[in-house]
Coordinates of C-alpha atoms and ligand atoms in Angstrom, one line a residue:
M1 CA -1.6 23.8 1.6
Y2 CA -2.8 20.9 3.8
K3 CA -2.1 20.8 7.5
I4 CA -0.6 17.7 9.1
V5 CA -2.5 17.2 12.3
K6 CA -1.1 13.8 13.4
K7 CA 2.2 12.0 13.0
E8 CA 3.2 8.6 14.4
I9 CA 6.3 6.5 13.8
L10 CA 5.0 2.9 13.5
A11 CA 8.3 1.1 12.8
K12 CA 11.7 1.9 11.3
D13 CA 11.1 4.2 8.4
I14 CA 7.4 3.6 8.5
K15 CA 5.2 6.6 9.4
L16 CA 1.6 7.5 9.7
I17 CA 0.3 11.0 9.0
G18 CA -3.1 12.5 9.4
V19 CA -3.8 15.4 7.0
E20 CA -6.7 17.9 6.9
A21 CA -8.2 17.2 3.5
P22 CA -12.0 17.2 3.6
H23 CA -12.2 17.1 -0.2
I24 CA -10.8 13.6 0.1
T25 CA -12.6 12.3 3.1
Y26 CA -15.9 13.5 1.6
N27 CA -15.8 10.7 -1.0
A28 CA -13.1 8.2 0.2
K29 CA -13.8 4.5 0.0
A30 CA -11.7 1.4 0.7
G31 CA -9.1 0.8 -2.0
N32 CA -8.8 4.5 -3.1
F33 CA -5.5 6.3 -3.2
V34 CA -4.3 9.8 -3.0
V35 CA -1.5 11.7 -4.7
V36 CA 0.7 13.7 -2.4
I37 CA 3.1 16.6 -3.4
V38 CA 5.4 17.4 -0.5
D39 CA 6.7 20.8 -1.6
E40 CA 6.5 23.2 -4.5
K41 CA 9.2 21.3 -6.5
G42 CA 8.1 17.9 -5.4
E43 CA 7.1 14.9 -7.5
R44 CA 3.6 13.4 -7.3
V45 CA 3.6 10.4 -5.0
P46 CA 0.6 7.9 -5.1
L47 CA -0.2 6.5 -1.6
T48 CA -3.1 4.2 -0.6
I49 CA -5.5 5.7 1.9
Y50 CA -5.2 3.8 5.2
D51 CA -8.2 5.4 7.0
W52 CA -10.2 8.6 7.2
D53 CA -12.4 10.6 9.5
K54 CA -15.2 12.1 7.5
E55 CA -16.5 14.3 10.3
R56 CA -13.2 16.0 11.0
G57 CA -12.1 15.8 7.4
I58 CA -8.8 14.0 8.2
V59 CA -7.3 11.4 5.9
Y60 CA -4.6 9.0 7.2
I61 CA -1.8 7.6 5.2
I62 CA 1.0 5.2 6.1
F63 CA 4.2 5.3 4.1
M64 CA 7.7 3.9 4.1
E65 CA 10.6 6.2 3.6
V66 CA 12.2 4.7 0.5
G67 CA 13.1 7.5 -2.0
T68 CA 13.6 11.3 -1.9
S69 CA 10.0 12.2 -1.8
T70 CA 8.9 9.8 1.0
K71 CA 12.0 10.8 3.0
K72 CA 11.0 14.5 2.6
L73 CA 7.5 13.6 3.6
G74 CA 8.8 11.8 6.7
L75 CA 10.6 15.0 7.8
L76 CA 7.3 16.9 8.1
N77 CA 5.7 17.1 11.6
E78 CA 2.4 17.9 13.2
G79 CA 1.6 21.5 12.3
D80 CA 3.5 21.5 9.1
Y81 CA 1.8 21.7 5.7
L82 CA 1.8 19.5 2.6
Y83 CA 2.0 21.4 -0.6
A84 CA -0.8 19.3 -2.2
I85 CA -2.9 16.2 -1.7
A86 CA -5.3 15.2 -4.4
G87 CA -7.9 12.4 -4.7
P88 CA -9.5 10.1 -3.9
F89 CA -8.3 8.2 -7.0
G90 CA -8.8 4.8 -8.5
K91 CA -11.8 2.5 -8.4
H92 CA -12.7 1.6 -4.9
F93 CA -12.7 -2.1 -3.9
N94 CA -15.9 -3.9 -4.9
I95 CA -17.3 -4.7 -1.4
Q96 CA -19.9 -7.5 -1.3
N97 CA -20.5 -10.7 0.5
Y98 CA -18.0 -13.1 -1.1
G99 CA -18.1 -15.6 1.8
N100 CA -14.7 -16.6 3.2
V101 CA -12.1 -14.1 2.2
V102 CA -8.3 -14.4 2.7
I103 CA -6.8 -10.9 2.6
I104 CA -3.0 -10.7 2.4
G105 CA -0.9 -7.7 3.2
G106 CA 2.9 -7.6 2.6
G107 CA 5.0 -5.1 4.6
V108 CA 3.9 -1.6 3.9
G109 CA 1.1 -3.0 1.7
T110 CA -0.7 -3.9 5.0
P111 CA -2.2 -0.4 5.5
A112 CA -4.0 -0.8 2.1
I113 CA -5.8 -4.0 3.3
F114 CA -7.1 -2.5 6.5
P115 CA -10.1 -0.5 5.2
I116 CA -11.0 -3.3 2.7
A117 CA -10.9 -6.0 5.5
R118 CA -13.1 -3.7 7.7
D119 CA -15.7 -3.2 5.0
L120 CA -15.7 -6.9 4.0
K121 CA -16.3 -7.8 7.6
K122 CA -19.1 -5.3 7.9
S123 CA -20.6 -6.9 4.8
G124 CA -20.8 -10.3 6.5
N125 CA -17.7 -11.9 5.0
K126 CA -15.5 -14.2 7.1
V127 CA -12.1 -12.4 7.0
L128 CA -8.9 -14.3 7.4
S129 CA -5.9 -11.9 7.3
I130 CA -2.3 -12.9 6.6
M131 CA 0.3 -10.2 7.2
G132 CA 3.9 -10.7 6.2
F133 CA 6.9 -8.8 7.3
R134 CA 10.7 -9.2 7.0
T135 CA 11.2 -9.2 10.7
K136 CA 9.5 -8.4 14.1
E137 CA 10.6 -4.7 14.2
L138 CA 8.7 -4.1 10.9
V139 CA 5.3 -5.5 12.2
I140 CA 2.6 -2.9 12.0
L141 CA -1.2 -2.7 12.5
E142 CA -1.5 -6.0 14.3
K143 CA -4.1 -4.7 16.8
E144 CA -6.0 -2.8 14.0
M145 CA -6.1 -5.9 11.7
K146 CA -7.3 -8.1 14.6
S147 CA -10.2 -5.7 15.2
V148 CA -11.5 -6.3 11.6
S149 CA -10.6 -9.9 11.1
D150 CA -12.0 -13.3 12.2
K151 CA -8.4 -14.6 12.3
V152 CA -5.0 -13.0 11.8
I153 CA -1.8 -14.9 10.8
I154 CA 1.4 -13.0 11.1
A155 CA 4.5 -14.3 9.2
T156 CA 8.0 -13.0 9.4
N157 CA 10.7 -14.1 7.0
D158 CA 13.2 -14.7 9.8
G159 CA 10.7 -16.2 12.3
S160 CA 11.3 -13.5 14.8
Y161 CA 7.5 -13.0 15.3
G162 CA 4.5 -15.2 14.4
K163 CA 5.1 -18.0 11.9
K164 CA 8.4 -18.3 10.1
G165 CA 8.1 -17.8 6.4
L166 CA 6.5 -15.8 3.6
V167 CA 2.8 -15.0 3.2
T168 CA 2.6 -17.7 0.6
D169 CA 3.7 -20.3 3.2
A170 CA 0.9 -19.2 5.5
L171 CA -1.6 -19.3 2.6
Q172 CA -0.4 -22.8 1.5
E173 CA -1.0 -24.0 5.1
L174 CA -4.6 -22.7 5.0
I175 CA -5.1 -24.5 1.7
Y176 CA -3.7 -27.7 3.1
E177 CA -5.9 -27.3 6.2
K178 CA -8.8 -27.3 3.8
E179 CA -10.0 -23.8 4.8
K180 CA -12.9 -22.8 2.6
I181 CA -11.7 -19.9 0.5
D182 CA -14.0 -18.0 -1.8
L183 CA -11.7 -15.0 -2.6
V184 CA -8.0 -14.1 -2.1
I185 CA -6.9 -10.4 -2.0
A186 CA -3.2 -9.6 -2.0
I187 CA -1.6 -6.2 -1.6
G188 CA 2.2 -5.7 -1.2
P189 CA 5.4 -6.0 -3.2
V190 CA 4.7 -7.0 -6.8
I191 CA 6.9 -10.1 -6.4
M192 CA 4.6 -11.1 -3.5
M193 CA 1.4 -10.5 -5.5
K194 CA 2.9 -12.6 -8.3
A195 CA 3.8 -15.4 -5.9
V196 CA 0.3 -15.4 -4.4
S197 CA -1.3 -15.4 -7.8
D198 CA 0.9 -18.3 -9.0
L199 CA -0.1 -20.3 -5.9
T200 CA -3.9 -19.6 -6.1
K201 CA -3.9 -20.4 -9.8
I202 CA -3.0 -24.0 -9.0
Y203 CA -6.1 -24.2 -6.7
N204 CA -8.4 -22.1 -8.9
L205 CA -8.9 -19.5 -6.2
K206 CA -10.1 -16.1 -7.5
T207 CA -7.5 -13.6 -6.6
I208 CA -7.5 -9.8 -6.7
V209 CA -4.3 -7.8 -6.5
S210 CA -3.7 -4.0 -6.3
L211 CA -1.1 -2.7 -8.7
N212 CA 1.3 0.0 -7.7
A213 CA 2.6 0.9 -11.1
I214 CA 4.6 4.1 -11.6
M215 CA 2.1 6.9 -11.9
I216 CA 2.2 10.6 -12.8
D217 CA -1.2 12.3 -13.1
A218 CA -3.3 9.4 -11.7
T219 CA -6.3 10.5 -13.9
G220 CA -5.7 8.3 -17.0
M221 CA -3.9 11.0 -19.1
C222 CA -0.2 10.2 -19.0
G223 CA -0.3 6.4 -19.5
G224 CA 2.7 5.9 -17.2
C225 CA 0.9 3.3 -15.1
R226 CA -0.1 1.1 -18.0
V227 CA -0.1 -2.6 -17.3
T228 CA -1.1 -5.6 -19.3
V229 CA -4.1 -7.6 -17.9
G230 CA -5.5 -10.5 -19.9
G231 CA -3.6 -9.3 -22.9
E232 CA -5.1 -5.8 -22.8
I233 CA -3.5 -2.5 -21.9
K234 CA -5.0 -1.1 -18.7
F235 CA -4.2 2.0 -16.7
S236 CA -3.8 1.1 -13.1
C237 CA -4.9 4.6 -12.0
V238 CA -8.4 4.6 -13.6
D239 CA -9.0 1.0 -14.6
G240 CA -7.6 -0.3 -11.3
P241 CA -5.7 -0.4 -9.0
D242 CA -7.5 -3.8 -8.5
F243 CA -7.1 -6.5 -11.1
D244 CA -7.5 -10.2 -11.4
G245 CA -4.1 -11.5 -10.3
H246 CA -4.3 -14.5 -12.7
L247 CA -4.5 -12.2 -15.7
V248 CA -1.7 -9.7 -14.8
D249 CA 1.6 -9.7 -16.7
F250 CA 3.7 -9.3 -13.5
D251 CA 7.0 -9.7 -15.3
Q252 CA 6.3 -6.7 -17.5
L253 CA 5.2 -4.7 -14.4
L254 CA 8.4 -5.6 -12.5
L255 CA 10.5 -4.5 -15.5
R256 CA 8.6 -1.2 -15.8
L257 CA 9.0 -0.5 -12.0
S258 CA 12.7 -0.8 -12.3
A259 CA 13.0 1.7 -15.2
Y260 CA 14.0 4.7 -13.1
K261 CA 16.1 2.9 -10.4
D262 CA 19.2 4.8 -11.5
K263 CA 17.5 8.2 -11.4
E264 CA 16.0 7.4 -8.0
Q265 CA 19.4 6.6 -6.7
E266 CA 20.9 9.8 -8.3
S267 CA 18.1 11.8 -6.7
L268 CA 18.8 10.3 -3.2
T269 CA 22.5 11.0 -3.5
Y270 CA 21.9 14.6 -4.6
C271 CA 19.5 15.2 -1.6
R272 CA 22.0 13.7 0.9
L273 CA 24.7 15.9 -0.6
N274 CA 22.5 19.0 -0.3
K275 CA 21.6 18.1 3.3
K276 CA 25.4 17.8 4.1
I277 CA 26.0 21.2 2.6
E278 CA 23.2 22.7 4.7
E279 CA 24.5 21.1 7.8
N280 CA 28.1 22.4 7.2
K281 CA 26.6 25.9 6.6
N282 CA 25.1 25.8 10.1
V283 CA 28.4 24.8 11.8
Ligands
NAD1 P1 8.8 -6.6 1.9 O1 9.8 -6.7 0.9 O2 9.3 -6.4 3.3 O3 7.8 -7.8 1.9 C1 6.7 -8.0 2.7 C2 6.3 -9.4 2.8 O4 5.8 -9.8 1.5 C3 7.4 -10.4 3.1 O5 7.6 -10.4 4.5 C4 6.8 -11.7 2.6 O6 5.9 -12.3 3.4 C5 6.1 -11.2 1.3 N1 6.9 -11.5 0.2 C6 7.9 -10.7 -0.3 N2 8.5 -11.3 -1.4 C7 7.8 -12.5 -1.6 C8 7.9 -13.5 -2.5 N3 8.8 -13.5 -3.5 N4 7.1 -14.6 -2.4 C9 6.1 -14.6 -1.4 N5 6.0 -13.6 -0.5 C10 6.8 -12.6 -0.6 O7 7.7 -5.4 1.6 P2 8.0 -3.8 1.9 O8 9.4 -3.5 1.7 O9 7.2 -3.4 3.1 O10 7.3 -3.2 0.6 C11 5.9 -3.2 0.4 C12 5.5 -3.0 -1.0 O11 4.1 -2.8 -1.0 C13 6.1 -1.9 -1.7 O12 6.7 -2.3 -2.9 C14 5.0 -0.9 -2.0 O13 5.1 -0.3 -3.2 C15 3.8 -1.9 -2.0 N6 2.5 -1.3 -1.8 C16 1.5 -1.6 -2.6 C17 0.3 -0.9 -2.5 C18 -0.8 -1.2 -3.5 O14 -1.8 -0.6 -3.4 N7 -0.5 -2.0 -4.5 C19 0.1 -0.1 -1.4 C20 1.1 0.1 -0.5 C21 2.3 -0.5 -0.7

């Protein structure tokens, strides 16, 4: 059991928790992820590490309440315990001096870019960060990203904060402005990573994406997270999660991610029903 020592609500349905897990902070690096099991009967949920405090053994994760498990995770408070947290998993990001790096975070993919941007900056890169959100109320980590970037551009789909448009609009603008770009990194919804990769392919800009395929064991055994990259089958848990965006078969990944949509909806309905029964019992 792993104690939750910090909890913060960052935006609607987006929460940060700090968990006592020295076995993770001991070896955590930018780009790694953890697998969380909320309770004894819970499923395994892969979540990217946002930050960690090695001395205190605390790992920080940020998640959006989307399905049953993340909703259950969101109900836990400081002082409560997680049933399990395993990791760090995945290859860490290859930090080196690339030169001028544009790092793009889409929505709740933004926490995943924070430690990578921080380490890239420390390694002497010029870090230009683009953060995209649907609307102002969903903007998170602005201050934190500013602290590790040379420049931060925020885009909202509805124009309620920052520039109006998608992250690809902001990237296109940088390209038009003849900004020198040596590497593009994109983490967020698959459709966003696909759009970024389609755009950078035109300009021959090397692009790395982080794939959030459906995962079970996260150690390369189940094969659930298989993706096709450059015509070869890869496991995003052990071969990734970072891959060359120009080689990823995004259409296949999108299809695989939608495979359990009905089951996910069923599970949510079942949980809501159970919650209602519990509430009625207490009346
Ligand atoms: P969202 O749907 O609100 O989109 C965030 C931003 O992405 C948008 O504001 C827009 O700027 C951009 N975007 C979306 N669709 C686009 C398109 N078609 N073309 C260009 N840009 C587009 O995002 P959300 O609801 O916060 O979801 C975040 C996603 O990030 C989730 O799917 C989650 O699984 C994923 N994620 C991935 C990782 C990883 O390591 N790969 C880590 C955390 C989260």
